[in-house]
Short mmCIF file of C-alpha atoms and ligand atoms in Angstrom, two decimals:
data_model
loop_
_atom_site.label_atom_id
_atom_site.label_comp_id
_atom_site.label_asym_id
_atom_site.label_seq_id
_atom_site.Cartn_x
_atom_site.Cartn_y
_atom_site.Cartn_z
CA UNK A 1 15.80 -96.34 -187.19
CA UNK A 2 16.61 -92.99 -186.00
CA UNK A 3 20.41 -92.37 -184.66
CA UNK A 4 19.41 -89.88 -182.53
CA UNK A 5 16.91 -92.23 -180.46
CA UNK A 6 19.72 -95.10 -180.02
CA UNK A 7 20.52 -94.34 -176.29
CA UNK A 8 24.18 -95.61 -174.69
CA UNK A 9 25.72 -95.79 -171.03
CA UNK A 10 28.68 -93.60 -170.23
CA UNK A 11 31.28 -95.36 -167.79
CA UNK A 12 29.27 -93.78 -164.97
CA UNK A 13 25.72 -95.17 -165.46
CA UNK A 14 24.65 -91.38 -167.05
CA UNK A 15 22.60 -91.93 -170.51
CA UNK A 16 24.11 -90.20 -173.90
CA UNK A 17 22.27 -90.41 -177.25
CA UNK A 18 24.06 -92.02 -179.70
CA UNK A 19 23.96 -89.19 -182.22
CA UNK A 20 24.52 -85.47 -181.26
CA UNK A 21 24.73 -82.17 -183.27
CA UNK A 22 28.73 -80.50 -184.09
CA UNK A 23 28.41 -77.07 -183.39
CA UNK A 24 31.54 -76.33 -185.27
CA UNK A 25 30.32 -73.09 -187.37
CA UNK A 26 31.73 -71.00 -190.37
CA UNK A 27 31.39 -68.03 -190.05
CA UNK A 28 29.09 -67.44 -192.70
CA UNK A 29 26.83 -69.95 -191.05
CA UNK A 30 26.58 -68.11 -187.64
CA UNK A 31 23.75 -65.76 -188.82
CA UNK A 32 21.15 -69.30 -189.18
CA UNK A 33 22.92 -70.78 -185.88
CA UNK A 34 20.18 -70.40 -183.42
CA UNK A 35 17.11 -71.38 -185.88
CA UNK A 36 19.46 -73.94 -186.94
CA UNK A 37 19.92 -75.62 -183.56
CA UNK A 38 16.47 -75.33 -182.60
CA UNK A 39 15.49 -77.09 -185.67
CA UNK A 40 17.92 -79.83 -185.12
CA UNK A 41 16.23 -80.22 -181.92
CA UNK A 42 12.31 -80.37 -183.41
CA UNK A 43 13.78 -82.88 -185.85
CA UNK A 44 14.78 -85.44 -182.70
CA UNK A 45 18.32 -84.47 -181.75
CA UNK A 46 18.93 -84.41 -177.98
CA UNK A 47 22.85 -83.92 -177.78
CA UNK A 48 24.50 -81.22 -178.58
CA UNK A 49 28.50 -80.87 -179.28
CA UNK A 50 29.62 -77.62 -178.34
CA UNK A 51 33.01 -75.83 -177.04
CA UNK A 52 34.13 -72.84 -175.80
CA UNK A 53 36.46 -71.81 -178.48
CA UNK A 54 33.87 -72.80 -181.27
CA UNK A 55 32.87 -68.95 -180.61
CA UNK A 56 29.23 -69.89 -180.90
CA UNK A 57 27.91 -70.96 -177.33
CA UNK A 58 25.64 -68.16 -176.55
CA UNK A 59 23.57 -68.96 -179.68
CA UNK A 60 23.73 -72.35 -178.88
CA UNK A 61 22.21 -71.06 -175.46
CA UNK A 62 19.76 -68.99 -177.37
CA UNK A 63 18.30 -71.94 -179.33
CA UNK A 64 18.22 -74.20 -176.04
CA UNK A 65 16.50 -71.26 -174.41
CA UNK A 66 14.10 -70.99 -177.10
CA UNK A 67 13.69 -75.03 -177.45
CA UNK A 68 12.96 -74.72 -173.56
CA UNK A 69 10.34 -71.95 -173.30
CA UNK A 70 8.61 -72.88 -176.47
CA UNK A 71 7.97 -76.45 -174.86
CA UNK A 72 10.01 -78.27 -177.69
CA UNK A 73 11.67 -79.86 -175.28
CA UNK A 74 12.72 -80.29 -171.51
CA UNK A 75 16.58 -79.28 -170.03
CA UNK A 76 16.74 -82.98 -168.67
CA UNK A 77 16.01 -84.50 -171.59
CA UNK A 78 18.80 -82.72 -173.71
CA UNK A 79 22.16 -83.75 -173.01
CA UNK A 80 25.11 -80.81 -174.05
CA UNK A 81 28.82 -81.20 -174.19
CA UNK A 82 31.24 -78.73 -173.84
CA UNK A 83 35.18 -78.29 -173.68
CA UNK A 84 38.15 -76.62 -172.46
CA UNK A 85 40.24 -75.60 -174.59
CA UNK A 86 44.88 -75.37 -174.22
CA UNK A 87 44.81 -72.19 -173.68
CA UNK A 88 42.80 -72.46 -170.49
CA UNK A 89 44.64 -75.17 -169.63
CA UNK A 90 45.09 -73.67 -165.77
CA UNK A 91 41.83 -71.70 -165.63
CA UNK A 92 39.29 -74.72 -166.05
CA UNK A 93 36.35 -74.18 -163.64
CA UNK A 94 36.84 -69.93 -165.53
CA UNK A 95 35.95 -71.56 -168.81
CA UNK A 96 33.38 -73.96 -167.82
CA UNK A 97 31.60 -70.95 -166.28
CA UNK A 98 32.23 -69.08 -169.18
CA UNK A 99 30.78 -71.60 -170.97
CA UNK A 100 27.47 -72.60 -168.54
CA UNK A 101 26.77 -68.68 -168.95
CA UNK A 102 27.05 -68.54 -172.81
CA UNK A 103 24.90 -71.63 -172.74
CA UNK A 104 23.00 -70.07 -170.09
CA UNK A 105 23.02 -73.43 -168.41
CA UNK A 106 23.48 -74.44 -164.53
CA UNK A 107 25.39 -77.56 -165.86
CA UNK A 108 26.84 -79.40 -168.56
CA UNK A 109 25.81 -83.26 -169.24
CA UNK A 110 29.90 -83.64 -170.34
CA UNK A 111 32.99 -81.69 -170.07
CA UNK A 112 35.93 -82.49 -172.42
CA UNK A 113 39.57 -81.20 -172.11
CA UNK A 114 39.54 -80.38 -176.28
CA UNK A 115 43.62 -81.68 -176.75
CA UNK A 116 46.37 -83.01 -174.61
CA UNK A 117 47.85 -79.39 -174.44
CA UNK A 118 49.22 -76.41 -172.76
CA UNK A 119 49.33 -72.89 -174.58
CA UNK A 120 50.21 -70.00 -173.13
CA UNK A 121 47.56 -66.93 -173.88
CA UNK A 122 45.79 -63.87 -172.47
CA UNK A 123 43.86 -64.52 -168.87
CA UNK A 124 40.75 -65.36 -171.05
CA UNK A 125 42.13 -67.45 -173.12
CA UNK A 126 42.70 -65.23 -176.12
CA UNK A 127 43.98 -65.66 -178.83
CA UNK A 128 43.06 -69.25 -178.89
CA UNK A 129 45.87 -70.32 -181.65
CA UNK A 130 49.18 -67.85 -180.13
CA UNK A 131 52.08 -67.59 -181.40
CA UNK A 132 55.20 -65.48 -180.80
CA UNK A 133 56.42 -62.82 -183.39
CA UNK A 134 58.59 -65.54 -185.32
CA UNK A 135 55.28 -67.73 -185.80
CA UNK A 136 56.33 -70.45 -183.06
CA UNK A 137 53.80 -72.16 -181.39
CA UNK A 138 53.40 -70.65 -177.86
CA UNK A 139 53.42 -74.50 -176.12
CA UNK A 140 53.46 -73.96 -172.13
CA UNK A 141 56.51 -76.78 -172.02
CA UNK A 142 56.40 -76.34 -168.12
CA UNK A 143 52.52 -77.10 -168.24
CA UNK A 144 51.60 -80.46 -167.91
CA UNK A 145 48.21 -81.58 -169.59
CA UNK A 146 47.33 -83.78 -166.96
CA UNK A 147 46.62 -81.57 -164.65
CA UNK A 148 43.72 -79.93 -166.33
CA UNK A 149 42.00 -83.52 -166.50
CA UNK A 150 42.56 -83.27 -162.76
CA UNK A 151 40.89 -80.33 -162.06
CA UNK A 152 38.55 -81.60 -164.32
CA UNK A 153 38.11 -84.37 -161.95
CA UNK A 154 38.27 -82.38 -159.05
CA UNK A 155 35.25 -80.15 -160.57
CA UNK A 156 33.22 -83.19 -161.15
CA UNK A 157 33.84 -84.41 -157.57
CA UNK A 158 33.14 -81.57 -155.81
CA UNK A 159 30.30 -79.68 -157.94
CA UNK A 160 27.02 -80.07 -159.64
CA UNK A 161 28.47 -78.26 -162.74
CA UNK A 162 29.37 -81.39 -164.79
CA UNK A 163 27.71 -85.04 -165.00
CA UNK A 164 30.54 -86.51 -166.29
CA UNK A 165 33.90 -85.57 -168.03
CA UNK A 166 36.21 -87.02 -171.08
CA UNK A 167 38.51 -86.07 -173.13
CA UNK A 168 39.23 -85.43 -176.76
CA UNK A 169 42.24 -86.15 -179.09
CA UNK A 170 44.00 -88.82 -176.86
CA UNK A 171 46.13 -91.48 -178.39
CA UNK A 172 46.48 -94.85 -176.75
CA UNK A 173 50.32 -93.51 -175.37
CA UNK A 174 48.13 -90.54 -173.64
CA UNK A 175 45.76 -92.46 -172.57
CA UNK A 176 47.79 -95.19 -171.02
CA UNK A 177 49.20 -92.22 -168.95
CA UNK A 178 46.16 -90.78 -168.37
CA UNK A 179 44.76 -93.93 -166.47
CA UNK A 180 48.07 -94.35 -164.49
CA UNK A 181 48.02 -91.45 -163.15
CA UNK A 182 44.40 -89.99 -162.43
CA UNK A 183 41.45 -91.29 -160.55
CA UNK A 184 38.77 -91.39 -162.78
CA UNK A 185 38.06 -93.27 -166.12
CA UNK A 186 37.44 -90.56 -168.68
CA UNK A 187 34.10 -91.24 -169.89
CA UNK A 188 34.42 -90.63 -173.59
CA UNK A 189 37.63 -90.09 -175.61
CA UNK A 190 36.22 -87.58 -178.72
CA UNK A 191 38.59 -88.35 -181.46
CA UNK A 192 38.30 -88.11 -185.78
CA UNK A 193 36.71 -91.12 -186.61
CA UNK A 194 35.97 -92.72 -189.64
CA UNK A 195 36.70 -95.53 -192.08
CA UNK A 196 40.11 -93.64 -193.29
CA UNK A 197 40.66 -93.14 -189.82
CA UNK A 198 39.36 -96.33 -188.65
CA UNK A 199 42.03 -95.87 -185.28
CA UNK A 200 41.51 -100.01 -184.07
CA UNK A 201 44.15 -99.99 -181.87
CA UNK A 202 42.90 -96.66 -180.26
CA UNK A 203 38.84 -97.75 -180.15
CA UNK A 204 39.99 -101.16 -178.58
CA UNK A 205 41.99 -99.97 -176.43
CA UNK A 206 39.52 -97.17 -174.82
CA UNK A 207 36.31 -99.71 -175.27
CA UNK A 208 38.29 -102.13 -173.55
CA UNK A 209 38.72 -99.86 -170.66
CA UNK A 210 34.62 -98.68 -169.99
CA UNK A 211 35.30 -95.34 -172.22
CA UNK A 212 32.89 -94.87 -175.44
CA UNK A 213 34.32 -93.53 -178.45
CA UNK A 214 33.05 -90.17 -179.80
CA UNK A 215 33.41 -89.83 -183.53
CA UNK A 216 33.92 -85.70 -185.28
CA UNK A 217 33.97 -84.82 -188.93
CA UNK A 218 32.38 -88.52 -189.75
CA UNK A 219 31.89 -87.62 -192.88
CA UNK A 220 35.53 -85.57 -193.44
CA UNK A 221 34.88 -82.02 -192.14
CA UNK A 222 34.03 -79.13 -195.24
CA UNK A 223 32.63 -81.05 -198.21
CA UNK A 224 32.21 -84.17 -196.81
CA UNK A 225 35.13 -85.88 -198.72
CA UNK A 226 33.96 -89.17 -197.25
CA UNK A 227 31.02 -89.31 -198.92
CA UNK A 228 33.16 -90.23 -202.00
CA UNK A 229 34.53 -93.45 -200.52
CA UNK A 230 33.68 -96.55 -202.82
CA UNK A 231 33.31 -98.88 -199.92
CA UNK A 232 30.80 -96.86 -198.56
CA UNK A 233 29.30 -96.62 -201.97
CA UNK A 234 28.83 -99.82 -202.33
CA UNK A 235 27.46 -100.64 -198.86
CA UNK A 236 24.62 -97.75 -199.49
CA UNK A 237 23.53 -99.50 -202.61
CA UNK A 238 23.45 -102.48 -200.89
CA UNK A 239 21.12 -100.57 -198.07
CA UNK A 240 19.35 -98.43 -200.69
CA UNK A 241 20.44 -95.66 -198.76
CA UNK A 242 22.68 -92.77 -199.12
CA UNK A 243 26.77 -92.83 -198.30
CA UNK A 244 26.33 -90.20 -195.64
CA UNK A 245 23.69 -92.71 -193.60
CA UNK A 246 26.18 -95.67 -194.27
CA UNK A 247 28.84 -93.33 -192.27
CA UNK A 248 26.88 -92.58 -189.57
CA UNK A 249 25.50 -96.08 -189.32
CA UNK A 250 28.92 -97.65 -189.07
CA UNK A 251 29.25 -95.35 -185.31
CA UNK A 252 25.75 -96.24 -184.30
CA UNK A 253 25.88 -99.82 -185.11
CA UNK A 254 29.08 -100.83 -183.86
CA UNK A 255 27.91 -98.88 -180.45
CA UNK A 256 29.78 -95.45 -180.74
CA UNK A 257 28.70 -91.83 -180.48
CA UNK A 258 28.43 -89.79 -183.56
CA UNK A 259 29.15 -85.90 -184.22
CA UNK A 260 27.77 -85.47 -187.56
CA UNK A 261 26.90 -81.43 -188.44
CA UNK A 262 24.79 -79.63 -190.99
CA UNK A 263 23.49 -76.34 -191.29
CA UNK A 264 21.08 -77.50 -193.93
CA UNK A 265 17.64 -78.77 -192.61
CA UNK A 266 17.18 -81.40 -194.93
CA UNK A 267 20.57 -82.96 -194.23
CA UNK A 268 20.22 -82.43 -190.83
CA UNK A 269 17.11 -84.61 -191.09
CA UNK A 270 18.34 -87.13 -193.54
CA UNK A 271 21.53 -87.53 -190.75
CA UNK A 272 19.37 -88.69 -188.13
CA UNK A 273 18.57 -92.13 -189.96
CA UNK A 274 20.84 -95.09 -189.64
CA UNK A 275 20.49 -98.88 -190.38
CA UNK A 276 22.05 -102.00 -189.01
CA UNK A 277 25.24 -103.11 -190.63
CA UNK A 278 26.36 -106.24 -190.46
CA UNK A 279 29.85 -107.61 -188.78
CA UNK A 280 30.90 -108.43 -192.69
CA UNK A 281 29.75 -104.51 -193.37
CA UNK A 282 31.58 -102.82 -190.27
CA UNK A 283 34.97 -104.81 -191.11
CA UNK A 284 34.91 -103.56 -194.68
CA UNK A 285 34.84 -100.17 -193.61
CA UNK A 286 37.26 -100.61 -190.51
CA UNK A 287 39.75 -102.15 -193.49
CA UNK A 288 39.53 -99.00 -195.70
CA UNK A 289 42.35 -97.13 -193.47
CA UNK A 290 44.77 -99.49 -194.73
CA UNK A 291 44.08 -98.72 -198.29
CA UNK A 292 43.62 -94.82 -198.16
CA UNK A 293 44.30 -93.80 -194.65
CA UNK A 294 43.30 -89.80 -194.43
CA UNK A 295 43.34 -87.54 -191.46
CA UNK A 296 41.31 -84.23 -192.86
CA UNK A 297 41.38 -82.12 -189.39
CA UNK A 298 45.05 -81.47 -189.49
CA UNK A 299 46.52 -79.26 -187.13
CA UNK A 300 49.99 -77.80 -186.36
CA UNK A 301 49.87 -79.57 -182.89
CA UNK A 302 49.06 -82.79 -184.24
CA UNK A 303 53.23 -84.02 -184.37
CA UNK A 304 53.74 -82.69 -180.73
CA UNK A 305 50.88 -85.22 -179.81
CA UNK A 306 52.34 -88.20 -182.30
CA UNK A 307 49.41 -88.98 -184.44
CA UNK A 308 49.37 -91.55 -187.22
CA UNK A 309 48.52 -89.56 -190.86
CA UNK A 310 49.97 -86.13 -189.71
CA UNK A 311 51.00 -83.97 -192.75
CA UNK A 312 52.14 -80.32 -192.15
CA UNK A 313 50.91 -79.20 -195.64
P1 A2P B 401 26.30 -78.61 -194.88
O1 A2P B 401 26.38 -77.84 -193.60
O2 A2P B 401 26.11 -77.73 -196.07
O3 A2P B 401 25.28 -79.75 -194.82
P2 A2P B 401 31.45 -83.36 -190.63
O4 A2P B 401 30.19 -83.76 -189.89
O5 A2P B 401 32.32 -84.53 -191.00
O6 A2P B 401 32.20 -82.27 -189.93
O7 A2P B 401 30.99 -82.80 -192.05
C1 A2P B 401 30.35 -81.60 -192.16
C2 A2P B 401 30.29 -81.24 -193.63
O8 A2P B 401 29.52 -82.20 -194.33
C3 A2P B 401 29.64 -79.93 -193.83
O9 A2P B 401 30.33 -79.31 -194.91
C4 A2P B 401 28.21 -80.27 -194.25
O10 A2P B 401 27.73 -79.30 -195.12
C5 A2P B 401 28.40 -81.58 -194.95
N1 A2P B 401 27.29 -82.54 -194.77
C6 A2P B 401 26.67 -82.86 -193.61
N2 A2P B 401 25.74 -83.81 -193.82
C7 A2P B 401 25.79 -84.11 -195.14
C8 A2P B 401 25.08 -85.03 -195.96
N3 A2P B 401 24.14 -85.81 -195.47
N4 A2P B 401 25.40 -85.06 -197.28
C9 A2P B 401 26.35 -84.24 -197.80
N5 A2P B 401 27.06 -83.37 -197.07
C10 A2P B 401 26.79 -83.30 -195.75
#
């Protein structure tokens, strides 16, 4: 079965494929973007993860452009995300045009506010990590990240910019807020997901509420640590399949989106398969966080937002 055929609901009756591309490029990478994204789309993928401070949307616009005019595919049959990012915080509807021009696109299937924070930076934005001359974080403590996921709503009300919008990085705290105080069910929260990082509490509580869980760095971000996790070892032998497809099953099968990202083609190929795991299967791997709980995207934010597995080495 291929991932990146499984097709789910958002909270708003619009249609997401299961699987999408991460966009998230090093730099030495950026040179193969385009051919790289227009390959991932010949191979079957129809959702692509992208965001403006990734750097990289006008070659992801170039490769859709290409995709489109060589016939590869249609613009309604692709579905792209995008995000703002904290230090746009107040100048939402300026990035998402930013971004719909990089992507040269009239609209985005989703638009995600990237974290539950305010930074205060240059009108566009720049730089997108500031800090003063001592090294402190430049937090806007006056801001309020709410109100960006209002004039998120706002845009989605009142223009044909975005289908739908979500959010990234909430924890169940945020997110309790979040639905108290704002009109519309985020449709997606985009979170690290993965058997070290299983996050129950977190996927119960936002499944329980009509929003689908997005999974990044599935397999553990640069190198793939993941892929060394005996459980899922064991599972692919079991499957006669590889660790990486057991990953990216364990999303698809228990009804969740998946980020996975490659800039090789044969990878990129070999991600799009996925096979049914059992209940037995997907509560071995949801166990594994007790055992050797890991969050690899660590960032110096991530104790101002009170997440679980936060190191600040
Ligand atoms: P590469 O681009 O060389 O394929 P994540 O999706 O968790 O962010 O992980 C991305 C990392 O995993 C990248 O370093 C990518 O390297 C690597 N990767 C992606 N797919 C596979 C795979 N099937 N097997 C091994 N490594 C993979």
């Amino acid at each position: 079965m291929k991932g990146t055929d499984v097709i789910l609901s958002l909270n708003n009756g619009v249609k997401i494929p299961a699987m999408g591309l991460g966009t998230v490029a090093p730099e030495d990478s950026r040179a193969k973007m385009v051919d790289n994204v227009v390959e991932a789309i010949k191979i079957g993928y129809r959702h692509i993860d992208t965001a403006w401070c990734y750097g990289i949307e006008d070659l992801v616009g170039k490769a859709l452009q290409r995709a489109f005019k060589e016939g590869i595919v249609k613009r309604e049959d692709m579905f792209v995300t995008t995000k703002v990012w904290p230090t746009m915080y107040d100048k939402v509807e300026q990035s998402l045009d930013v971004s719909l021009k990089s992507l040269q696109l009239d609209y985005v299937d989703l638009f995600l506010q990237h974290w539950p924070l305010c930074m205060k930076s240059g009108e566009d934005g720049y730089p997108t990590e500031p800090k003063d001359s001592n090294g402190n974080w430049l937090y806007d403590e006056k801001a309020d990240y709410l109100d960006t996921y209002k004039t998120m709503i706002d845009i989605y009300q009142n223009t044909n910019k975005v289908r739908a919008i979500g959010v990234c990085n909430y924890t169940v705290p945020l997110m309790e807020r979040l639905l108290k105080e704002t009109s519309v069910v985020p449709a997606v929260n985009q979170v690290e997901l993965h058997p070290q990082l299983a996050q129950r509490d977190l996927v119960q509580f936002c499944e329980s509420h009509g929003i689908l869980m997005e999974s990044y760095s599935p397999l553990g971000s640069g190198g793939a640590p993941v892929l060394k996790l005996p459980q899922a070892i064991e599972i692919a032998k079991k499957h006669n399949v590889t660790a990486s497809e057991i990953l990216l099953s364990y999303h698809v099968s228990a009804g969740r989106i998946v980020l996975p990202r490659s800039h090789n083609p044969k990878r990129l190929a070999q991600n799009t398969i996925v096979v049914e795991l059992t209940k037995e299967e997907l509560d071995a791997l949801d166990k594994v966080e007790n055992e050797s709980p890991k969050r690899y995207i660590q960032c110096a934010w991530s104790k101002v937002i009170g997440y679980s597995h936060w190191t600040d080495n």
